[in-house]
């Protein structure tokens, strides 16, 4: 008999007040080998998250009790759990707001359950790979200082309140100063995804600028390279 033990399945919390959607999503995830917990409203989602400590949360935007945005805020305040948000709305503002409160990605209803499973798998793979990578030393530039070991970031000694993805994005820029990055490249290198809505990158760059630039309306550190993407300029000498 082998003494080795298989790793336990990743725990996914599915939160949706539509029982049909919840049943379909949970069924596909279970068939893919995940351990699935379900919740039908905001308070139940937070209670379940505290009880089972999920590795990832699939979270509907429109929920009774507490909406998905508030649930996402509270989940992210409690710890670094990845969140994929579901929304029945086609309005871009709702998707952007979800990303701004800390969701890692969103899927608009109606969606393919198989695609959702692929996204869940991709996010978890990236998260677990990051846990296994040796933590690099402190990153500095343009008055910015990032400590990956403690996950703290400062500018000119003042601590910055960065989300996990904003921290990873800034770390990537600091590791490659002066280099132009396409949005597809950033999605692949920072998010670990080979597919996805590129507006995810755009939103996170905008949010990061709001926290590190003296004048986010005229960014000098994270510059737009038209037709390419973005470049981090530690000297802050170019125009966006």
mmCIF file of C-alpha atoms in Angstrom:
data_model
loop_
_atom_site.group_PDB
_atom_site.id
_atom_site.type_symbol
_atom_site.label_atom_id
_atom_site.label_comp_id
_atom_site.label_asym_id
_atom_site.label_seq_id
_atom_site.Cartn_x
_atom_site.Cartn_y
_atom_site.Cartn_z
ATOM 1 C CA UNK A 1 0.000 0.000 0.000
ATOM 2 C CA UNK A 2 1.370 3.411 -0.976
ATOM 3 C CA UNK A 3 2.137 5.799 1.850
ATOM 4 C CA UNK A 4 1.747 8.855 -0.363
ATOM 5 C CA UNK A 5 -1.415 10.888 -0.025
ATOM 6 C CA UNK A 6 -3.192 12.774 -2.738
ATOM 7 C CA UNK A 7 -3.723 16.467 -2.171
ATOM 8 C CA UNK A 8 -7.279 17.255 -1.063
ATOM 9 C CA UNK A 9 -9.509 18.769 -3.744
ATOM 10 C CA UNK A 10 -9.664 22.551 -3.949
ATOM 11 C CA UNK A 11 -12.667 24.020 -2.145
ATOM 12 C CA UNK A 12 -14.916 26.282 -4.232
ATOM 13 C CA UNK A 13 -17.778 28.283 -2.751
ATOM 14 C CA UNK A 14 -20.578 28.958 -5.274
ATOM 15 C CA UNK A 15 -22.846 31.854 -4.311
ATOM 16 C CA UNK A 16 -25.999 32.425 -6.393
ATOM 17 C CA UNK A 17 -29.627 32.932 -5.437
ATOM 18 C CA UNK A 18 -30.824 31.202 -8.624
ATOM 19 C CA UNK A 19 -30.992 27.500 -7.683
ATOM 20 C CA UNK A 20 -30.757 26.409 -11.325
ATOM 21 C CA UNK A 21 -27.542 28.356 -11.929
ATOM 22 C CA UNK A 22 -26.078 27.207 -8.618
ATOM 23 C CA UNK A 23 -26.925 23.565 -9.363
ATOM 24 C CA UNK A 24 -25.413 23.664 -12.861
ATOM 25 C CA UNK A 25 -22.211 25.453 -11.777
ATOM 26 C CA UNK A 26 -21.740 23.237 -8.730
ATOM 27 C CA UNK A 27 -22.346 20.120 -10.804
ATOM 28 C CA UNK A 28 -19.728 21.014 -13.406
ATOM 29 C CA UNK A 29 -17.208 21.920 -10.720
ATOM 30 C CA UNK A 30 -17.773 18.674 -8.812
ATOM 31 C CA UNK A 31 -17.331 16.663 -12.014
ATOM 32 C CA UNK A 32 -14.054 18.529 -12.519
ATOM 33 C CA UNK A 33 -12.879 17.284 -9.117
ATOM 34 C CA UNK A 34 -13.564 20.279 -6.878
ATOM 35 C CA UNK A 35 -15.160 20.185 -3.438
ATOM 36 C CA UNK A 36 -18.115 22.552 -3.679
ATOM 37 C CA UNK A 37 -20.085 24.461 -1.050
ATOM 38 C CA UNK A 38 -23.173 26.459 -2.029
ATOM 39 C CA UNK A 39 -24.818 29.571 -0.600
ATOM 40 C CA UNK A 40 -27.889 31.485 -1.791
ATOM 41 C CA UNK A 41 -27.450 34.948 -0.254
ATOM 42 C CA UNK A 42 -24.830 37.346 1.025
ATOM 43 C CA UNK A 43 -24.918 36.543 4.756
ATOM 44 C CA UNK A 44 -24.922 32.801 4.032
ATOM 45 C CA UNK A 45 -21.927 33.279 1.728
ATOM 46 C CA UNK A 46 -19.899 35.007 4.441
ATOM 47 C CA UNK A 47 -20.880 32.362 6.989
ATOM 48 C CA UNK A 48 -19.891 29.559 4.600
ATOM 49 C CA UNK A 49 -16.598 31.259 3.770
ATOM 50 C CA UNK A 50 -15.762 31.486 7.458
ATOM 51 C CA UNK A 51 -16.669 27.843 7.982
ATOM 52 C CA UNK A 52 -15.012 26.109 5.007
ATOM 53 C CA UNK A 53 -12.259 28.632 4.114
ATOM 54 C CA UNK A 54 -12.653 28.206 0.338
ATOM 55 C CA UNK A 55 -9.741 28.300 -2.086
ATOM 56 C CA UNK A 56 -11.901 30.282 -4.533
ATOM 57 C CA UNK A 57 -15.347 31.885 -4.581
ATOM 58 C CA UNK A 58 -17.708 32.043 -7.577
ATOM 59 C CA UNK A 59 -19.909 34.982 -6.597
ATOM 60 C CA UNK A 60 -23.090 36.346 -8.164
ATOM 61 C CA UNK A 61 -23.366 40.130 -8.260
ATOM 62 C CA UNK A 62 -27.078 40.339 -7.468
ATOM 63 C CA UNK A 63 -27.790 38.696 -4.119
ATOM 64 C CA UNK A 64 -30.385 39.160 -1.376
ATOM 65 C CA UNK A 65 -29.218 40.283 2.042
ATOM 66 C CA UNK A 66 -25.873 41.653 0.900
ATOM 67 C CA UNK A 67 -25.037 42.177 -2.755
ATOM 68 C CA UNK A 68 -22.040 40.537 -4.377
ATOM 69 C CA UNK A 69 -19.936 43.693 -4.268
ATOM 70 C CA UNK A 70 -20.244 43.986 -0.497
ATOM 71 C CA UNK A 71 -19.641 40.263 -0.045
ATOM 72 C CA UNK A 72 -16.511 40.571 -2.186
ATOM 73 C CA UNK A 73 -15.249 43.525 -0.125
ATOM 74 C CA UNK A 74 -15.702 41.597 3.117
ATOM 75 C CA UNK A 75 -14.135 38.422 1.749
ATOM 76 C CA UNK A 76 -11.070 40.271 0.538
ATOM 77 C CA UNK A 77 -10.794 42.196 3.812
ATOM 78 C CA UNK A 78 -10.710 38.867 5.667
ATOM 79 C CA UNK A 79 -8.025 37.244 3.519
ATOM 80 C CA UNK A 80 -6.577 36.712 0.047
ATOM 81 C CA UNK A 81 -9.216 34.459 -1.518
ATOM 82 C CA UNK A 82 -9.621 34.599 -5.321
ATOM 83 C CA UNK A 83 -13.089 35.681 -6.511
ATOM 84 C CA UNK A 84 -14.739 35.167 -9.886
ATOM 85 C CA UNK A 85 -17.867 37.290 -10.137
ATOM 86 C CA UNK A 86 -21.012 36.324 -12.041
ATOM 87 C CA UNK A 87 -23.315 39.007 -13.383
ATOM 88 C CA UNK A 88 -26.504 38.931 -15.442
ATOM 89 C CA UNK A 89 -25.916 42.524 -16.431
ATOM 90 C CA UNK A 90 -24.211 43.549 -19.628
ATOM 91 C CA UNK A 91 -23.347 46.991 -18.288
ATOM 92 C CA UNK A 92 -19.611 47.608 -18.274
ATOM 93 C CA UNK A 93 -19.782 49.747 -15.129
ATOM 94 C CA UNK A 94 -20.955 46.759 -13.079
ATOM 95 C CA UNK A 95 -18.100 44.607 -14.337
ATOM 96 C CA UNK A 96 -15.546 47.333 -13.674
ATOM 97 C CA UNK A 97 -16.930 47.925 -10.167
ATOM 98 C CA UNK A 98 -16.556 44.213 -9.457
ATOM 99 C CA UNK A 99 -12.913 44.322 -10.487
ATOM 100 C CA UNK A 100 -12.328 47.469 -8.459
ATOM 101 C CA UNK A 101 -13.558 45.889 -5.212
ATOM 102 C CA UNK A 102 -11.151 42.998 -5.658
ATOM 103 C CA UNK A 103 -12.721 40.379 -7.943
ATOM 104 C CA UNK A 104 -10.092 38.557 -9.990
ATOM 105 C CA UNK A 105 -12.355 38.072 -12.992
ATOM 106 C CA UNK A 106 -16.000 38.168 -14.016
ATOM 107 C CA UNK A 107 -18.254 36.045 -16.213
ATOM 108 C CA UNK A 108 -21.420 37.503 -17.741
ATOM 109 C CA UNK A 109 -24.593 35.432 -17.798
ATOM 110 C CA UNK A 110 -25.501 33.472 -19.829
ATOM 111 C CA UNK A 111 -22.129 31.743 -19.734
ATOM 112 C CA UNK A 112 -20.632 28.404 -20.623
ATOM 113 C CA UNK A 113 -20.186 26.276 -17.476
ATOM 114 C CA UNK A 114 -17.186 24.632 -19.134
ATOM 115 C CA UNK A 115 -15.527 28.017 -19.640
ATOM 116 C CA UNK A 116 -16.211 28.877 -16.000
ATOM 117 C CA UNK A 117 -14.523 25.632 -14.917
ATOM 118 C CA UNK A 118 -11.509 26.543 -17.061
ATOM 119 C CA UNK A 119 -11.314 29.956 -15.434
ATOM 120 C CA UNK A 120 -11.585 28.474 -11.948
ATOM 121 C CA UNK A 121 -8.835 25.984 -12.779
ATOM 122 C CA UNK A 122 -6.611 28.723 -14.208
ATOM 123 C CA UNK A 123 -7.003 31.040 -11.223
ATOM 124 C CA UNK A 124 -6.307 28.244 -8.738
ATOM 125 C CA UNK A 125 -3.294 27.008 -10.697
ATOM 126 C CA UNK A 126 -1.831 30.503 -10.691
ATOM 127 C CA UNK A 127 -2.556 30.977 -6.994
ATOM 128 C CA UNK A 128 -0.937 27.691 -5.975
ATOM 129 C CA UNK A 129 2.063 28.261 -8.244
ATOM 130 C CA UNK A 130 2.619 31.636 -6.588
ATOM 131 C CA UNK A 131 2.589 29.955 -3.174
ATOM 132 C CA UNK A 132 5.389 27.615 -4.297
ATOM 133 C CA UNK A 133 7.629 30.274 -5.863
ATOM 134 C CA UNK A 134 10.439 31.498 -3.580
ATOM 135 C CA UNK A 135 9.652 34.995 -2.363
ATOM 136 C CA UNK A 136 11.962 37.522 -4.066
ATOM 137 C CA UNK A 137 13.656 40.349 -2.275
ATOM 138 C CA UNK A 138 12.375 43.873 -1.846
ATOM 139 C CA UNK A 139 11.542 45.754 -5.050
ATOM 140 C CA UNK A 140 12.179 49.478 -5.266
ATOM 141 C CA UNK A 141 11.953 52.329 -7.743
ATOM 142 C CA UNK A 142 10.569 55.872 -8.048
ATOM 143 C CA UNK A 143 10.105 56.123 -4.285
ATOM 144 C CA UNK A 144 8.139 52.880 -4.282
ATOM 145 C CA UNK A 145 9.076 49.916 -2.119
ATOM 146 C CA UNK A 146 7.422 46.491 -2.270
ATOM 147 C CA UNK A 147 8.181 43.673 0.142
ATOM 148 C CA UNK A 148 6.770 40.400 -1.277
ATOM 149 C CA UNK A 149 7.490 38.555 1.982
ATOM 150 C CA UNK A 150 5.142 40.753 4.006
ATOM 151 C CA UNK A 151 3.041 41.891 1.041
ATOM 152 C CA UNK A 152 3.509 45.531 2.034
ATOM 153 C CA UNK A 153 3.956 48.426 -0.354
ATOM 154 C CA UNK A 154 4.957 52.008 0.376
ATOM 155 C CA UNK A 155 5.608 55.179 -1.543
ATOM 156 C CA UNK A 156 7.952 57.689 0.076
ATOM 157 C CA UNK A 157 7.440 55.809 3.334
ATOM 158 C CA UNK A 158 3.645 55.994 3.185
ATOM 159 C CA UNK A 159 1.904 52.617 3.108
ATOM 160 C CA UNK A 160 -0.228 51.900 0.051
ATOM 161 C CA UNK A 161 -3.513 49.998 0.289
ATOM 162 C CA UNK A 162 -3.124 47.702 -2.713
ATOM 163 C CA UNK A 163 -5.278 44.736 -3.614
ATOM 164 C CA UNK A 164 -3.477 41.463 -4.295
ATOM 165 C CA UNK A 165 -3.694 41.963 -8.059
ATOM 166 C CA UNK A 166 -2.565 45.594 -7.862
ATOM 167 C CA UNK A 167 0.419 44.468 -5.798
ATOM 168 C CA UNK A 168 1.320 41.787 -8.354
ATOM 169 C CA UNK A 169 0.947 44.237 -11.228
ATOM 170 C CA UNK A 170 3.170 46.851 -9.587
ATOM 171 C CA UNK A 171 5.736 44.169 -8.741
ATOM 172 C CA UNK A 172 5.817 43.142 -12.400
ATOM 173 C CA UNK A 173 6.379 46.744 -13.475
ATOM 174 C CA UNK A 174 9.153 47.213 -10.924
ATOM 175 C CA UNK A 175 10.892 44.058 -12.126
ATOM 176 C CA UNK A 176 10.881 45.341 -15.715
ATOM 177 C CA UNK A 177 11.459 49.119 -15.634
ATOM 178 C CA UNK A 178 11.455 50.913 -18.968
ATOM 179 C CA UNK A 179 9.940 47.991 -20.855
ATOM 180 C CA UNK A 180 6.665 48.257 -22.785
ATOM 181 C CA UNK A 181 4.096 45.569 -21.926
ATOM 182 C CA UNK A 182 1.072 44.656 -24.017
ATOM 183 C CA UNK A 183 -2.184 44.008 -22.207
ATOM 184 C CA UNK A 184 -2.178 40.411 -23.476
ATOM 185 C CA UNK A 185 1.313 39.962 -22.006
ATOM 186 C CA UNK A 186 0.270 41.441 -18.662
ATOM 187 C CA UNK A 187 -2.771 39.174 -18.510
ATOM 188 C CA UNK A 188 -0.544 36.184 -19.164
ATOM 189 C CA UNK A 189 2.356 37.148 -16.877
ATOM 190 C CA UNK A 190 0.469 38.754 -13.963
ATOM 191 C CA UNK A 191 -2.894 36.971 -14.099
ATOM 192 C CA UNK A 192 -1.572 33.715 -15.552
ATOM 193 C CA UNK A 193 -4.401 33.581 -18.086
ATOM 194 C CA UNK A 194 -4.180 32.907 -21.796
ATOM 195 C CA UNK A 195 -7.725 34.185 -22.268
ATOM 196 C CA UNK A 196 -10.002 36.757 -20.694
ATOM 197 C CA UNK A 197 -11.371 40.269 -21.097
ATOM 198 C CA UNK A 198 -8.475 42.694 -21.501
ATOM 199 C CA UNK A 199 -10.478 45.427 -19.759
ATOM 200 C CA UNK A 200 -9.439 43.590 -16.581
ATOM 201 C CA UNK A 201 -5.902 44.850 -17.179
ATOM 202 C CA UNK A 202 -7.091 48.356 -18.073
ATOM 203 C CA UNK A 203 -9.098 48.672 -14.858
ATOM 204 C CA UNK A 204 -6.244 47.486 -12.658
ATOM 205 C CA UNK A 205 -3.763 49.845 -14.304
ATOM 206 C CA UNK A 206 -6.159 52.731 -13.720
ATOM 207 C CA UNK A 207 -6.648 51.741 -10.086
ATOM 208 C CA UNK A 208 -2.916 51.352 -9.564
ATOM 209 C CA UNK A 209 -2.254 54.776 -11.057
ATOM 210 C CA UNK A 210 -4.741 56.287 -8.618
ATOM 211 C CA UNK A 211 -2.607 54.958 -5.763
ATOM 212 C CA UNK A 212 0.970 55.566 -6.972
ATOM 213 C CA UNK A 213 0.800 58.637 -9.202
ATOM 214 C CA UNK A 214 0.951 62.204 -7.902
ATOM 215 C CA UNK A 215 -1.594 63.152 -10.589
ATOM 216 C CA UNK A 216 -3.446 60.056 -11.870
ATOM 217 C CA UNK A 217 -4.974 62.181 -14.637
ATOM 218 C CA UNK A 218 -1.458 62.834 -15.970
ATOM 219 C CA UNK A 219 0.434 59.652 -15.072
ATOM 220 C CA UNK A 220 4.201 59.790 -15.276
ATOM 221 C CA UNK A 221 5.247 56.492 -13.713
ATOM 222 C CA UNK A 222 2.866 54.078 -15.460
ATOM 223 C CA UNK A 223 2.675 55.445 -18.972
ATOM 224 C CA UNK A 224 0.444 54.446 -21.840
ATOM 225 C CA UNK A 225 2.369 53.293 -24.907
ATOM 226 C CA UNK A 226 -0.155 53.814 -27.673
ATOM 227 C CA UNK A 227 -0.682 50.746 -29.819
ATOM 228 C CA UNK A 228 1.273 48.590 -27.363
ATOM 229 C CA UNK A 229 0.149 48.850 -23.736
ATOM 230 C CA UNK A 230 1.980 50.282 -20.722
ATOM 231 C CA UNK A 231 5.499 51.089 -19.564
ATOM 232 C CA UNK A 232 6.795 51.753 -16.061
ATOM 233 C CA UNK A 233 9.234 54.688 -16.096
ATOM 234 C CA UNK A 234 10.982 55.074 -12.714
ATOM 235 C CA UNK A 235 12.280 58.496 -13.759
ATOM 236 C CA UNK A 236 8.751 59.656 -14.548
ATOM 237 C CA UNK A 237 10.002 61.786 -17.418
ATOM 238 C CA UNK A 238 7.670 60.792 -20.241
ATOM 239 C CA UNK A 239 4.124 61.838 -20.956
ATOM 240 C CA UNK A 240 1.305 59.332 -20.925
#
